[in-house]
Amino acid sequence: MAFVQRMLRHTPLLRSHFASIRLSSTLTSPKLFVSGLSRLTTDEKLKEAFSSYGQLIDGNNGHFPPNVLEYNILILVQFMLCLTFGHFDYTAKVITDRASGRSKGFGFVTYTTIEEAEKAREGMNAKFLDGWVIFVDPAKPREPRPPQQSQSQPSETGFTVNKTVGWCG
């Protein structure tokens, strides 16, 4: 690693080539993961911050492109996102805690094209939003969860296992 750093320091051409490789597009979907959000950041603030980089998919308000071809492409993108991620979140969404309703500090932004998402990633990564530095990365597909088991199934011995406390009879 030290050799590579020494080479990059002394070779400007190699340094610029290395930087271009590091910043090359790795997006495979128009959905971005945004981390480092303030607890005060709302869906509306997130949408406002990212809307200048392209058209966000906004299915909640029914705002679809007026062109029939654009509408069909939008529907196709939504379908592909459903297949890829197993669910589909519209536009800009801050993930909140179910119990308290407060932000968990991250969210997702979905554009109509990968090119717009790449522009937003380059433009918003390591920028300030609501006083906090945010980081923008490609969203990863949601991993399938194992099926939930019922809580009170007795074991072969007749005892019920309470996984949070221990054995109880």
mmCIF file of N, CA and C in Angstrom, residues 12 48 56-57 61 75:
data_model
loop_
_atom_site.group_PDB
_atom_site.id
_atom_site.type_symbol
_atom_site.label_atom_id
_atom_site.label_comp_id
_atom_site.label_asym_id
_atom_site.label_seq_id
_atom_site.Cartn_x
_atom_site.Cartn_y
_atom_site.Cartn_z
ATOM 1 N N PRO A 12 1.831 12.238 -11.587
ATOM 2 C CA PRO A 12 0.533 12.907 -11.724
ATOM 3 C C PRO A 12 -0.414 12.186 -12.684
ATOM 4 N N GLU A 48 -36.167 18.128 -1.430
ATOM 5 C CA GLU A 48 -35.772 19.471 -1.868
ATOM 6 C C GLU A 48 -34.275 19.534 -2.167
ATOM 7 N N LEU A 56 -37.103 13.205 -9.668
ATOM 8 C CA LEU A 56 -37.318 12.142 -8.699
ATOM 9 C C LEU A 56 -38.613 11.432 -9.036
ATOM 10 N N ILE A 57 -38.614 10.120 -8.840
ATOM 11 C CA ILE A 57 -39.852 9.370 -9.048
ATOM 12 C C ILE A 57 -40.794 9.728 -7.909
ATOM 13 N N ASN A 61 -47.809 11.501 -5.136
ATOM 14 C CA ASN A 61 -48.688 12.600 -5.516
ATOM 15 C C ASN A 61 -49.276 12.431 -6.907
ATOM 16 N N ILE A 75 -43.021 3.546 -15.506
ATOM 17 C CA ILE A 75 -43.669 2.333 -14.985
ATOM 18 C C ILE A 75 -42.696 1.156 -15.061
#
